[in-house]
Structure formats: C-alpha cells, structure tokens
Short mmCIF file of C-alpha atoms in Angstrom, two decimals:
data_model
loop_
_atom_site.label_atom_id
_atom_site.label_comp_id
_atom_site.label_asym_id
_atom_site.label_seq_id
_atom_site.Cartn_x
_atom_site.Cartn_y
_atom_site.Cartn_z
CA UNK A 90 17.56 -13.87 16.05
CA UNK A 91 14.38 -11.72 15.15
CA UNK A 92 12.72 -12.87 11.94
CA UNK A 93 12.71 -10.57 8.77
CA UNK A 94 9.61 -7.96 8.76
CA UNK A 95 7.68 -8.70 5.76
CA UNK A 96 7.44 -6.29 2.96
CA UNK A 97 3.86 -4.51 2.65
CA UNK A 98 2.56 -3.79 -0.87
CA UNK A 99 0.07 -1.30 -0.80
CA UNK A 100 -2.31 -1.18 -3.88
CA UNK A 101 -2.85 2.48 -4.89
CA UNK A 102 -0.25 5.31 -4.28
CA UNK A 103 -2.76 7.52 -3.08
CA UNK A 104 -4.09 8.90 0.52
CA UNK A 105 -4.30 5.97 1.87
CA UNK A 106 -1.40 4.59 0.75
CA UNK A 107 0.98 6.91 1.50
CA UNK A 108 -0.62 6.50 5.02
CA UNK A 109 -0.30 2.90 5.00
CA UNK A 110 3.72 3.73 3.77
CA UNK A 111 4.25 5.79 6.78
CA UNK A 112 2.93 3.48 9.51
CA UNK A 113 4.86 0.34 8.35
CA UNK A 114 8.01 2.05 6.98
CA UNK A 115 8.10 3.77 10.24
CA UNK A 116 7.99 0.01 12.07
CA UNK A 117 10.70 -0.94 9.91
CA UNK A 118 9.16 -2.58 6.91
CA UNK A 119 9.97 -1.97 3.43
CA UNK A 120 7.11 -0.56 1.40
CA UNK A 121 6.20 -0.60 -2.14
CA UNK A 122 2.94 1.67 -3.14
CA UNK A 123 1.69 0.26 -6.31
CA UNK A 124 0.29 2.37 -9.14
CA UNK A 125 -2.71 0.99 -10.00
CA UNK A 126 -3.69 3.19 -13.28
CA UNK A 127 -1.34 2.72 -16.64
CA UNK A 128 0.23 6.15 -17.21
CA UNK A 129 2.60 7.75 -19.26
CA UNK A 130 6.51 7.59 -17.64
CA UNK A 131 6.23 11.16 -17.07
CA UNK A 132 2.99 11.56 -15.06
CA UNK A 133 3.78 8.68 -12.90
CA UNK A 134 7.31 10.33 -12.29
CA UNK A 135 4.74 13.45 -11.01
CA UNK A 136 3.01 10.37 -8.87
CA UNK A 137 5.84 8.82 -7.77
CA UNK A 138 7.40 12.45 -6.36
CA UNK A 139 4.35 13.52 -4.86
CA UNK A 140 3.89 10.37 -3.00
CA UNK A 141 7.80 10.26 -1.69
CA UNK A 142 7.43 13.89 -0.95
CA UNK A 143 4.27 13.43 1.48
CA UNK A 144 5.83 10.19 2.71
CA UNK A 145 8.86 12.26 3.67
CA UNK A 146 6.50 15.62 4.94
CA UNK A 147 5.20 13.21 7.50
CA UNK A 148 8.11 12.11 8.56
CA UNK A 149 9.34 15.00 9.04
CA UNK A 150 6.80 15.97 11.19
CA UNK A 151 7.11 13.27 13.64
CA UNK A 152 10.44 14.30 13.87
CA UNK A 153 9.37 17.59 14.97
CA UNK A 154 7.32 16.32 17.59
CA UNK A 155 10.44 14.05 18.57
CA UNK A 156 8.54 10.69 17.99
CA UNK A 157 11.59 9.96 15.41
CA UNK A 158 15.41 11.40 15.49
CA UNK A 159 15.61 13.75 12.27
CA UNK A 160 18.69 11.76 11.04
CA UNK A 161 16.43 8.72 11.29
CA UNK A 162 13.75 10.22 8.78
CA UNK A 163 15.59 9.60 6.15
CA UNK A 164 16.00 6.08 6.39
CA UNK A 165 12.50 5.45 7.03
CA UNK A 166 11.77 6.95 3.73
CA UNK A 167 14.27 4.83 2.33
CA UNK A 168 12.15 2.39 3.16
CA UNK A 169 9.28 3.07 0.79
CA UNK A 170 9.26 3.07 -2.95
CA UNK A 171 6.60 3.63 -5.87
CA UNK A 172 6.41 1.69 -8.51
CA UNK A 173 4.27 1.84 -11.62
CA UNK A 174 0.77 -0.58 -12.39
CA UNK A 175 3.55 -2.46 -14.93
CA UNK A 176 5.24 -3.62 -12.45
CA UNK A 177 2.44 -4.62 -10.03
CA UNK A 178 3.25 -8.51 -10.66
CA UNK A 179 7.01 -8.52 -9.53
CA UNK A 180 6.28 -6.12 -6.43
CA UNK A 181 3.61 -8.28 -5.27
CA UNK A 182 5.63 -11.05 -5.95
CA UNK A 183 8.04 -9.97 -2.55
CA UNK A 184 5.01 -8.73 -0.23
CA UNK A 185 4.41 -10.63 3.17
CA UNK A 186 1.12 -8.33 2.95
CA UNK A 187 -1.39 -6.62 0.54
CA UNK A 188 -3.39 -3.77 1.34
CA UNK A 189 -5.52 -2.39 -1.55
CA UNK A 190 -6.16 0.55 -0.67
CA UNK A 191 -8.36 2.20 -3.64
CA UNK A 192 -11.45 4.59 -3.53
CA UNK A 193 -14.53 3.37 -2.20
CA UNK A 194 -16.05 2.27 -5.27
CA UNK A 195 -17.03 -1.71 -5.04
CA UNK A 196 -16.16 -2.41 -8.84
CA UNK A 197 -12.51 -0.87 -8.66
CA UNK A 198 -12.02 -2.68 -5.15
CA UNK A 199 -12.81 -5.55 -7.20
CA UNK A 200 -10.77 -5.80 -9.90
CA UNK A 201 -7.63 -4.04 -8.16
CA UNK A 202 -7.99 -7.28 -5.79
CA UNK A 203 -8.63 -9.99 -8.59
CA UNK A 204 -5.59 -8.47 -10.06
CA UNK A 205 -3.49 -8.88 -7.00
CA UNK A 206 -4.67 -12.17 -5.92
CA UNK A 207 -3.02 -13.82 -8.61
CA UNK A 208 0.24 -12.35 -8.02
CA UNK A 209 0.48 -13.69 -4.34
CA UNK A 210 0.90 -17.24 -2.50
CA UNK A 211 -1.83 -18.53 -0.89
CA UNK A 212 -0.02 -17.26 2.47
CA UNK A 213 0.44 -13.79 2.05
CA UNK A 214 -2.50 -11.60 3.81
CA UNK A 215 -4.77 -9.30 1.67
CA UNK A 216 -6.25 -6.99 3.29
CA UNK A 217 -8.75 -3.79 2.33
CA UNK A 218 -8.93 -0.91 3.82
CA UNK A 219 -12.66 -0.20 3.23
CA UNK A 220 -14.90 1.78 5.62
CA UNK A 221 -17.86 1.35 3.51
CA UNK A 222 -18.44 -1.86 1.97
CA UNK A 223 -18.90 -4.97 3.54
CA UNK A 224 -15.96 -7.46 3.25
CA UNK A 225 -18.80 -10.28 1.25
CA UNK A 226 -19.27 -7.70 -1.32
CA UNK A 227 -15.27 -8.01 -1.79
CA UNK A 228 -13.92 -11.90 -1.49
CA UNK A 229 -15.13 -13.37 -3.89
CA UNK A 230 -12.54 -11.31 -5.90
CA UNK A 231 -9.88 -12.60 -4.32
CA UNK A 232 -8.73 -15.92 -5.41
CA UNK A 233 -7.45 -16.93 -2.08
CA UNK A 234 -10.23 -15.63 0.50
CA UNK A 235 -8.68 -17.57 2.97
CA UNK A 236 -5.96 -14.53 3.06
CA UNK A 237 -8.73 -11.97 3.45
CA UNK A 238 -9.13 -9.40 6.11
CA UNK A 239 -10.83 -6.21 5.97
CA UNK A 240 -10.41 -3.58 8.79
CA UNK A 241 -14.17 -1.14 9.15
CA UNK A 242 -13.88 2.37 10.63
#
C-alpha cells in the first residue's frame, strides 16, 4: 500500500502558482492556490477562472504533445482548486507542503510566510520559490524555520 500524496498549498494564485498547480496536480497531488490579497467575491471569481483556465490550457497542451491522455486532463484539473485569502487558514490547515510563491519583493515574501507559518504543524515543509533573495533574508518569518527550504534559479 502506497502512502497518500500530500496536498500542496501554494501561496499566491498567480504565475507561479498556477505553475506550481500543474507540476504537482499532474503527479497526482491535490492542489489548493491560495489568494493572498482580500478581494471582492466577484474579482476573485475573475481570479479563480483565470487561474483554472491556464491550469487547464496547460494541460491541454501536454495532451497535445501526448505526455497526458486527453480524457486524463480533466482529472488532473480536478485536482487543483482556488480559494480566496479568507480561507488561507483552513487550506493550509490540510497541506503536506507550502510554497509561497509571491513577487520578488522581500517585505511581501515576508509577511505572506509569517502568515502561513502559523497555520501549519511544525512538520509540514515551507518552501519559497525565490530566485532573488537569499533564503536568511526570509526565515526568520517563518515561525518554524526548521520546515524551510528555498529552491535558487
């Protein structure tokens, strides 16, 4: 018997999100993209489609280049969900794994993963995806470093 794939949270609905949504959703993890900015219902509907929608563009084109069966493509997006900055505690509440995954600006990085620190066990992974800041400039935000990784390039 295989153990369960954890769920991945990833903090921001954006690029890299949705990138982050595609490559574990397509290894068979459930995803949740968090919103990280409060927003009216309606424009985070207009998020939440546009996300889906590029989740499921993507998908669609590694169908096309036969890396997934088409019939398949829809369960991967199955897979992934958006939900809004509200609802950050309860979907980080479920994650095996946090990415934050926020613009490159050290102050946001920081308080999107002070934020999420406190909504996690000491056991789940936290992880940034920054390319331009060192990881020292970023754990002491998180209140258990221990669970910190970045990844650089």
């Amino acid at each position: 018997m295989t153990a369960a794939r954890p769920t991945i949270a990833c903090l921001g609905a954006g690029r890299m999100g949705r990138g982050i949504a595609v490559a574990f959703a397509y290894a068979g993890h459930a995803v949740t993209m968090i919103d990280i900015k409060a927003r009216p219902g309606d424009q985070f509907a207009v998020l939440e489609a546009e996300a889906i929608g590029e989740v499921s563009k993507t998908l669609a084109s590694l169908a096309r280049f036969g890396l997934l069966a088409e019939g398949d493509a829809d369960a991967v997006v199955a897979r992934v969900s958006v939900v809004p900055a509200q609802n950050m505690a309860a979907a980080l509440a479920n994650a095996g794994i946090v990415f934050e995954g926020v613009p490159e600006m050290v102050d946001l990085k920081r308080e999107v993963l002070a934020a999420a620190s406190k909504c996690v066990g000491p056991d789940v992974i936290i992880a940034s995806t920054t390319s331009t800041i060192l990881v020292d400039d970023l754990s002491g935000s998180v209140e258990h470093p221990s669970g910190f990784s970045t990844r650089t390039g």
